[in-house]
XYZ file of C-alpha atoms in Angstrom:
482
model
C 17.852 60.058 23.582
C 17.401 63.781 21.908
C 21.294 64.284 22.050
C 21.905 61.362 20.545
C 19.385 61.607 17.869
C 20.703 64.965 16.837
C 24.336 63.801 17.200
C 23.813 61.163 14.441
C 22.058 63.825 12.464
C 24.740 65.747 12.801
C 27.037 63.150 12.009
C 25.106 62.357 8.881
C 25.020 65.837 7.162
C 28.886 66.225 7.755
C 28.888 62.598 5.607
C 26.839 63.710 2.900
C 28.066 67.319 2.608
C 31.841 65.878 2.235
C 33.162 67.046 -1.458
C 34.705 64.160 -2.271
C 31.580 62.002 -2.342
C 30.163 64.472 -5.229
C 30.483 63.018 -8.615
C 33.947 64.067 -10.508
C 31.794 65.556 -13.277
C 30.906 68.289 -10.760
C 27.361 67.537 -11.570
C 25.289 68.070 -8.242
C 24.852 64.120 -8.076
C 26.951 61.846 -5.634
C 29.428 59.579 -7.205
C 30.068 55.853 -6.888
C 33.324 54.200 -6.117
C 32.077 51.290 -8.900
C 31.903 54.231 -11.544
C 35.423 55.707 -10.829
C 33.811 58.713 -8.752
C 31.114 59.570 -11.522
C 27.215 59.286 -11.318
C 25.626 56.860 -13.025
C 24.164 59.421 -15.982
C 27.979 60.596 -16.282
C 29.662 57.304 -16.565
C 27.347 56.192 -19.335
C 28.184 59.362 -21.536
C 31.929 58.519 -20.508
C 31.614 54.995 -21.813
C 29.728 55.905 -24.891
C 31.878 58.599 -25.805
C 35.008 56.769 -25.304
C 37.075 55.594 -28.439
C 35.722 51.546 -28.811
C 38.420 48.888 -29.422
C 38.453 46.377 -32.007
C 37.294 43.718 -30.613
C 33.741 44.001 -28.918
C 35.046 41.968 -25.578
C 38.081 44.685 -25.287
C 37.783 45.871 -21.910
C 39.417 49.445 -20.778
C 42.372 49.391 -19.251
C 42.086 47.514 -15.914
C 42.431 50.669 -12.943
C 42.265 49.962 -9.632
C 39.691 51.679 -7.317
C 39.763 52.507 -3.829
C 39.065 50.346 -1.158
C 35.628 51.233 -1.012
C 35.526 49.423 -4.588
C 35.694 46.357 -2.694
C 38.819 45.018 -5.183
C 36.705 45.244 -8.231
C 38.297 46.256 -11.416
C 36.873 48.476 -14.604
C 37.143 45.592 -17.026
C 35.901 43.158 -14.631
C 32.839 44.902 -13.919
C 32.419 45.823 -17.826
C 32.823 42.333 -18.509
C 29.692 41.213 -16.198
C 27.870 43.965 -17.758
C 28.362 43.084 -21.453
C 27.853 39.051 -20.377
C 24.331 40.604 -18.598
C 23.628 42.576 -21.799
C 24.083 39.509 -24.101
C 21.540 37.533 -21.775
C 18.866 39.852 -21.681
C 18.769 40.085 -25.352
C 18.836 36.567 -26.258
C 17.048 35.096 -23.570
C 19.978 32.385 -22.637
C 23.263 33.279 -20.979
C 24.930 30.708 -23.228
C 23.657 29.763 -26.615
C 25.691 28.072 -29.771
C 26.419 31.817 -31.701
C 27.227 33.847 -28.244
C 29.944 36.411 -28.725
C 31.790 35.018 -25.360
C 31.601 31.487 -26.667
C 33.196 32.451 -30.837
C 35.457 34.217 -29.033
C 37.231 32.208 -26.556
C 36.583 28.834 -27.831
C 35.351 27.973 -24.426
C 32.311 25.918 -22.795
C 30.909 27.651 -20.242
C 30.678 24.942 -17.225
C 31.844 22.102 -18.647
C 31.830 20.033 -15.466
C 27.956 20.564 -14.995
C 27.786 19.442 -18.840
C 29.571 16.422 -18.967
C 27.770 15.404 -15.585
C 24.351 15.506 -17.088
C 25.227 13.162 -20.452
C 26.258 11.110 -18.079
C 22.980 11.045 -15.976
C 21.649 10.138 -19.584
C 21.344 6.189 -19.260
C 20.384 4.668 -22.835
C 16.855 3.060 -21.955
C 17.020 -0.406 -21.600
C 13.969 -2.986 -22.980
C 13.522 -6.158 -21.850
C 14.179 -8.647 -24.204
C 10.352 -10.816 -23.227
C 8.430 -7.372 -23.897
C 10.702 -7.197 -27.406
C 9.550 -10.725 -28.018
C 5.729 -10.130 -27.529
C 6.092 -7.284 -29.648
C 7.524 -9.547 -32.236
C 5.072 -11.941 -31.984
C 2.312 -8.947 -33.005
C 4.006 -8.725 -36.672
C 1.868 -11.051 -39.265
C 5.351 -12.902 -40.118
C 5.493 -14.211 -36.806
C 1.931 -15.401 -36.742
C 3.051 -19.407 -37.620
C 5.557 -19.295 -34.686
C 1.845 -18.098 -32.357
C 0.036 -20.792 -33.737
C 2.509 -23.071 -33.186
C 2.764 -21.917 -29.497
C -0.786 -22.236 -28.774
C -1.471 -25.543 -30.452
C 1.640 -26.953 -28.239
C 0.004 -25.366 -25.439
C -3.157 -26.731 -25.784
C -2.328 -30.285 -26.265
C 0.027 -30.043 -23.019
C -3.010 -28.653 -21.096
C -5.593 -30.684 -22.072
C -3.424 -34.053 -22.184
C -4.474 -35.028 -18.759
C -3.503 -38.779 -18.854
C 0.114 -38.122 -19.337
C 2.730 -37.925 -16.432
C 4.831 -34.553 -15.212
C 7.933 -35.970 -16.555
C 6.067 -37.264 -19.689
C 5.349 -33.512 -19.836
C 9.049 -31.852 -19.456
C 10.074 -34.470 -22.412
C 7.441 -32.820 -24.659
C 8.579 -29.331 -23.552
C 12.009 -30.086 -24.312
C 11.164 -31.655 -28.009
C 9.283 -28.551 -28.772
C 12.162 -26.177 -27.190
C 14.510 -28.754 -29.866
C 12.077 -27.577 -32.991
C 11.114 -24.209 -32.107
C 15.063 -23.348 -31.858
C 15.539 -25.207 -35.375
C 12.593 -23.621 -36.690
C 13.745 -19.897 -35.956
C 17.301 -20.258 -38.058
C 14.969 -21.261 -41.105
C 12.357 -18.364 -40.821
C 12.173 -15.469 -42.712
C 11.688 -13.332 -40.114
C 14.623 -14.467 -37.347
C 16.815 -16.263 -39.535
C 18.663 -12.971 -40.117
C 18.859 -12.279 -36.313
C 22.216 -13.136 -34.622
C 22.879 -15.827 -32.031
C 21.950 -13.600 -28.800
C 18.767 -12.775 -30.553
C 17.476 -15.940 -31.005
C 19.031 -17.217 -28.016
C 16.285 -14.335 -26.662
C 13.688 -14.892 -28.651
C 13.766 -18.820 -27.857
C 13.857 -17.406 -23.635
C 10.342 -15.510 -24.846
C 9.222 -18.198 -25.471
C 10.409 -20.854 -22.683
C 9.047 -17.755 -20.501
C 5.695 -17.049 -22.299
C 4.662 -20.923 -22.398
C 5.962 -21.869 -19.122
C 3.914 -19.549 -17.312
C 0.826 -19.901 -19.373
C 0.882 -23.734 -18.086
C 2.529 -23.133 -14.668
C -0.663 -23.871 -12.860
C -1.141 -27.519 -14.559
C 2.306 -28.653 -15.173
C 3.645 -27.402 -11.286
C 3.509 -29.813 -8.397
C 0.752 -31.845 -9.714
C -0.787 -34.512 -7.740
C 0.176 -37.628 -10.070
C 4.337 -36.925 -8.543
C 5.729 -37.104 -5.421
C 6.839 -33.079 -5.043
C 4.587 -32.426 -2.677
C 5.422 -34.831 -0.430
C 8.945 -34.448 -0.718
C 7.998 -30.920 0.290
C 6.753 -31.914 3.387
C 9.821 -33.827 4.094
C 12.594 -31.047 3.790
C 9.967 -28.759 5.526
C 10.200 -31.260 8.438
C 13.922 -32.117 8.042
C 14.569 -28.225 8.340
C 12.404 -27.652 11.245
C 14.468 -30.787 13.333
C 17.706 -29.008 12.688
C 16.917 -25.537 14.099
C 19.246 -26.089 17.363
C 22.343 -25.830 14.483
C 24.633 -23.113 14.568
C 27.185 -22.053 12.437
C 30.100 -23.653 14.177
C 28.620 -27.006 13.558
C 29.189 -26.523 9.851
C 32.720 -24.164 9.933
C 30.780 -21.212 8.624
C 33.286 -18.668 7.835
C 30.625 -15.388 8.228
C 30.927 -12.871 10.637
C 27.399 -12.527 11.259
C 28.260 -9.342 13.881
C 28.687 -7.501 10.351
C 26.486 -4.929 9.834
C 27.195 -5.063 6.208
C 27.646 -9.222 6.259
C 23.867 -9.160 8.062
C 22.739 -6.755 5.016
C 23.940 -9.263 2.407
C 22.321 -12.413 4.277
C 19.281 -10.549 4.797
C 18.709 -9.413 0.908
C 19.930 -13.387 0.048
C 16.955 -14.797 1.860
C 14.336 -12.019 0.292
C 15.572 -13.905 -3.133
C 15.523 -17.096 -2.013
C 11.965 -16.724 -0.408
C 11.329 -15.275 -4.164
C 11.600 -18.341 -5.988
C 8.399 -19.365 -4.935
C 6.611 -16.812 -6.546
C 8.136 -16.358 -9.765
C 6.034 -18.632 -12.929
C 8.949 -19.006 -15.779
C 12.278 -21.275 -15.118
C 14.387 -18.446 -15.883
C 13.143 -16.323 -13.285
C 13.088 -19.265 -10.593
C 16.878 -19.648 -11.495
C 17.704 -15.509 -11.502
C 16.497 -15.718 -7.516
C 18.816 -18.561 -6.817
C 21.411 -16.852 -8.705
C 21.041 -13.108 -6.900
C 20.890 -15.534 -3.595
C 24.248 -16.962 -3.623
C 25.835 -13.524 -5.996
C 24.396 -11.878 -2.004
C 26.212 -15.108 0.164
C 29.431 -14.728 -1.759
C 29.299 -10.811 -1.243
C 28.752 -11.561 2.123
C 31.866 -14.016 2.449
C 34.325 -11.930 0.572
C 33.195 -9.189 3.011
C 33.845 -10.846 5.899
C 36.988 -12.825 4.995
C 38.059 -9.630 3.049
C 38.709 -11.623 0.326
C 37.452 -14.383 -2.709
C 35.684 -16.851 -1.299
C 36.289 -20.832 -2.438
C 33.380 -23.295 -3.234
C 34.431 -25.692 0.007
C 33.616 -21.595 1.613
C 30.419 -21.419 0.031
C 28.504 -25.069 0.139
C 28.585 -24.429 4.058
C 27.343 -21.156 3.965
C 24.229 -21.798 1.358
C 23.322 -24.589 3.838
C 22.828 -22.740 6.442
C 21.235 -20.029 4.624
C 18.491 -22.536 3.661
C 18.344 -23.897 7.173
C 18.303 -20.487 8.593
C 15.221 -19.022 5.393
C 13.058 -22.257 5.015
C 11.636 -21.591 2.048
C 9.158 -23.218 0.819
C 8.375 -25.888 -1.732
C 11.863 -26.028 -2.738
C 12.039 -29.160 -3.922
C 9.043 -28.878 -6.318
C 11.018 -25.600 -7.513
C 13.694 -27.647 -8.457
C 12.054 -30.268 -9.918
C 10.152 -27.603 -11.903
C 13.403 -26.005 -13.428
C 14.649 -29.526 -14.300
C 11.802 -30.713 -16.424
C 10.798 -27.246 -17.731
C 14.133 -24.800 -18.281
C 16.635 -25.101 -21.273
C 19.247 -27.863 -20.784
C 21.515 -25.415 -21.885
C 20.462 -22.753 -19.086
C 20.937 -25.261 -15.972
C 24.110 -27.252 -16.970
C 26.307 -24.071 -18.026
C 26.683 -20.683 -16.772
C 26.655 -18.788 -13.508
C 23.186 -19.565 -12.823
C 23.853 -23.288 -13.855
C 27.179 -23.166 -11.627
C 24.327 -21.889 -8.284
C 21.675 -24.138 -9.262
C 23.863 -27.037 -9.094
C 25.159 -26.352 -5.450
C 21.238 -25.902 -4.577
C 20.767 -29.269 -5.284
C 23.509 -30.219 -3.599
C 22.651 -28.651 -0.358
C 19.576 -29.814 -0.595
C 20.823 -33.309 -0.732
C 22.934 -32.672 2.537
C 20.336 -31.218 4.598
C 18.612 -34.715 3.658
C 21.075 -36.436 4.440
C 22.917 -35.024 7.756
C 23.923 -37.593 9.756
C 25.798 -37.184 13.381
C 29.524 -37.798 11.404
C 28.631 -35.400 8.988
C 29.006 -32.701 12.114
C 31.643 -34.658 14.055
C 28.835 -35.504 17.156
C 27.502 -38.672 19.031
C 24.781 -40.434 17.599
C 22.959 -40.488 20.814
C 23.460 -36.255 20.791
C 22.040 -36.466 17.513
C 19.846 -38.693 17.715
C 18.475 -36.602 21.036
C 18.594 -33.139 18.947
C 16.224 -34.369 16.103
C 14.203 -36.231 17.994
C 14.268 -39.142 16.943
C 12.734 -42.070 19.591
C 12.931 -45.457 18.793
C 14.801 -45.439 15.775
C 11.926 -43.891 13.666
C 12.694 -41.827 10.549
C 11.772 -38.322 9.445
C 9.093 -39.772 7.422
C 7.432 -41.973 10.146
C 7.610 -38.840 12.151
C 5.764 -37.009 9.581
C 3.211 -39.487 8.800
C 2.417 -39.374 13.070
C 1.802 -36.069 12.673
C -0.305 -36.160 9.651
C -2.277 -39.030 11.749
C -2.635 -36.569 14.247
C -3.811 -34.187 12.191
C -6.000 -36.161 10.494
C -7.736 -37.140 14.052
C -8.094 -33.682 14.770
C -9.724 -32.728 11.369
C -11.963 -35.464 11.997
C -12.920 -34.758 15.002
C -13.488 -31.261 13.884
C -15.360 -31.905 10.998
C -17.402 -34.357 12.681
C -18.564 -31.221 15.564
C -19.596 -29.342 12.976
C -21.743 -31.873 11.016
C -23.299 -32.283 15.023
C -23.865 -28.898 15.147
C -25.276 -28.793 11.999
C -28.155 -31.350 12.183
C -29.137 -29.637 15.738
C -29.514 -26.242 13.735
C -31.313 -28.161 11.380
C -33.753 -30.938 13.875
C -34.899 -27.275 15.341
C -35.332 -25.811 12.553
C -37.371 -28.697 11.829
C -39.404 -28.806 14.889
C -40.146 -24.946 14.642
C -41.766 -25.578 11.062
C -44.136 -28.775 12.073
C -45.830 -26.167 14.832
C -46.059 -23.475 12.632
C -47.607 -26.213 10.069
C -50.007 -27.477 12.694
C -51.262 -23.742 13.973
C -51.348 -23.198 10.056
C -53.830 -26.101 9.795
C -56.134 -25.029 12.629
C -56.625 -22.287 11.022
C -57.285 -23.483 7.706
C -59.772 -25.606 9.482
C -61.560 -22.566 11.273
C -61.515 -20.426 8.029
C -63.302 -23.401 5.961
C -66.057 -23.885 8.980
C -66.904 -20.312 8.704
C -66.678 -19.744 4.842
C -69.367 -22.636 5.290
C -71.668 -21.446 7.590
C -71.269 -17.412 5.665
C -72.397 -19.599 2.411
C -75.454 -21.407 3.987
C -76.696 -18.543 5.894
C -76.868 -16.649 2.287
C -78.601 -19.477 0.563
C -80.901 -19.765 3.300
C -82.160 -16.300 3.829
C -84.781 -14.150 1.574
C -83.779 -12.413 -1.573
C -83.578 -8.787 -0.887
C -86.658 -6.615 -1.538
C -84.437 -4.950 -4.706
C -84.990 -8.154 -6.378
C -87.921 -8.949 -5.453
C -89.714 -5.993 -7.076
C -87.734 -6.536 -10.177
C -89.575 -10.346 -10.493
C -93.021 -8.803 -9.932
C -92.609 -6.156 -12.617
C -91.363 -8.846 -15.479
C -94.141 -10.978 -14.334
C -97.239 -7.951 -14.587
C -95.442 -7.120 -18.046
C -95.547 -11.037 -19.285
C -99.399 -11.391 -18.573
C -100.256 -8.281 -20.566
C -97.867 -9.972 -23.532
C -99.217 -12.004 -26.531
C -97.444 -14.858 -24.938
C -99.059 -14.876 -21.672
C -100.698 -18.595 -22.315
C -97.677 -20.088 -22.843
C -97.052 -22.666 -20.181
C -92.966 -21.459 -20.067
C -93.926 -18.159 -17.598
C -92.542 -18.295 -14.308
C -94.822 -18.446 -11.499
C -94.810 -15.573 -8.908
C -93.009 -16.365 -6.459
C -94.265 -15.945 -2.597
C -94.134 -12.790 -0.752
């Protein structure tokens, strides 16, 4: 381990003491290959004392080193160094009035530029939070008036029907949109603006009377409800072959799309405003299309689609679909569900709706009897005789229920009961006992002597009212006995 610990010593000073690593200046320092064979002090005073070009980027003329360079070249390297200089001073490595930037003409990574403007999306607003800011400014404060008077008489109008309802929404939908092309403050708006400004406010009243004017109990929606609800759940054993579904549901991405369709059509449910009902149904079927063109790897044609949204529905259940489309009817623009893409979607809802209703064993090429044993239907009884059975049942059960707990109730309460009249009685007693000897305390006081305190107090008044002027008078107390 010595030897070779001196070897390498040895090794080392026969390195260091080699001539031709001393700097060409012959100035005691070592040289480096970068510097041409000077020191670093040397090169400097070579660089400053050289003659300077012209042009401040001029470089020296481009020498090759040795190997141990590494391939670098002189004006390379002074190059990096003047680009390093002009950083340091101004803080940036590229800035507007740079010396490398005048003088080329170039932008320095202009791949990295261009990808950031176009990272930089415009911000978008939504047109509803436009219109409530428009309904702040004092011009508009006739058109908020107006919207809360018509609001007002639609909630508090209690006698008048759910369709009697829709007609009024649509008269004042009629007048609003006339009254906006007269008013000083939208009049000069184009037609997209006011076609936004009158979806503020089909949005804004819609879901401020959403809780009176949805599924109320003077209509049938409800019930209707209950029906599809019960139609859907009968026709679970269907499969896609029954209805010539042209998905290939073994697609990852097909299963994707049909997965993201139902999320939207479960949605519909919980949105308030027609417009947002009918932008679920809309990203529903924009999903089942995707999912058809996918796996048919191609357009897909409306005799494609029908199938395919009714055995989405089948296959989701949603719920309270038909009050959501009754909704939409009475309450949306005309305008918004008889044209359009969303118009174009809402319409096959409906009419997939009204097949489910109305399957029938021809519709999927089977025996009545097959059919007939599939639903479950016995004795020739209807979905809705079905359903009111099982609201019998359920009504008998509720009953039954309800009538167990009243039971249990009045037990809780007949003990309760009995627990109070014996704490009454032993409250008596002892009402009794306490008056007996607040009785006999009194009587035994009345009865005994007055204390000998008292007693001397009498005898001095009376020694003090014989020895008065008034002694005669006939009004002194006698003495009383000892």
């Amino acid at each position: 381990m010595a030897e070779f610990a001196v070897s390498q010593e040895e090794k080392y000073s026969k390195r260091l003491s080699n001539p031709d690593l001393r700097c060409k200046n012959k100035c005691g320092f070592y040289g480096n290959p970068i510097y041409h064979g000077y020191c670093s002090k040397c090169y400097k005073e070579l660089v400053r004392d050289a003659p300077k070009p012209p042009d401040a980027l001029q470089t020296f003329p481009e020498e090759q080193v040795d190997s141990a360079s590494g391939g670098l070249s002189f004006g390379k390297f002074n190059m990096k160094r003047m680009v390093m200089a002009t950083a340091k001073g101004r803080g940036k490595l590229f800035k507007s009035g740079s010396p490398l930037k005048a003088s080329t003409g170039a932008v320095p990574f202009p791949e990295a530029r261009e990808s950031r403007k176009s990272k930089k999306q415009p911000r978008v607003v939504e047109p509803f939070n436009e219109f409530l800011k428009t309904l702040k400014k004092p011009a508009a404060q006739d058109i908020v008036q107006h919207l809360k008077t018509f609001r007002k008489h639609i909630t508090e109008k209690m006698s008048a029907t759910v369709d009697e309802q829709g007609e009024a929404v649509q008269d004042f939908y009629t007048s609003m949109g006339e009254r906006l092309q007269t008013h000083p403050l939208f009049r000069s708006m184009n037609e997209e603006q006011q076609e936004d400004m009158m979806d503020g406010i089909e949005k804004h009243l819609t879901t401020s009377i959403y809780q009176k004017v949805f599924s109320p109990e003077s209509c049938d929606d409800e019930m209707k409800d209950l029906l599809l609800q019960r139609r859907i759940r009968m026709l679970h054993w269907l499969e896609p072959q029954h209805l010539d579904i042209a998905l290939n549901l073994h697609n990852p991405e097909v299963q994707d799309m049909i997965s993201t369709g139902r999320q939207e059509l479960w949605s519909i449910d919980t949105k308030k405003a027609p417009q947002d009902k009918l932008s679920c149904i809309a990203k529903c079927c924009m999903h089942l299309m995707a999912a058809l063109r996918i796996s048919q790897d191609g357009p897909a044609s409306a005799d494609e689609f029908l199938p395919s949204l009714i055995f989405m529905i089948i296959y989701t259940s949603p719920q309270h679909l038909h009050s959501n489309i009754n909704y939409i009817s009475r309450f949306s623009s005309p305008m918004r569900v008889m044209s359009g893409e969303a118009g174009y979607y809402f319409t096959n809802l409906c009419g997939a709706i009204s097949f489910i209703e109305n399957l029938s064993a021809e519709n999927l090429k089977m025996s009545e009897n097959d059919f007939n044993t599939k639903m479950g239907y016995v004795d020739g009884k209807t979905d809705a005789d079905l359903l009111l059975e099982e609201d019998d049942g359920v009504e008998d059960e509720e009953r039954i229920l309800v009538l167990k707990s009243c039971c249990q109730g009045m037990k809780e309460l007949t003990d309760r009961l009995q627990l109070m009249l014996v704490e009454a009685e032993e409250l008596d007693v002892k009402m009794k006992e306490f008056r007996e000897g607040l009785r006999e305390q009194v009587d035994s006081i009345l009865g005994a002597p007055p204390p000998r305190i008292l007693l001397g107090k009498h005898r001095e008044q009376y020694r003090i009212g014989l020895d008065s002027a008034d002694a005669g008078k006939s009004d002194i107390v006698s003495p009383q006995p000892p």
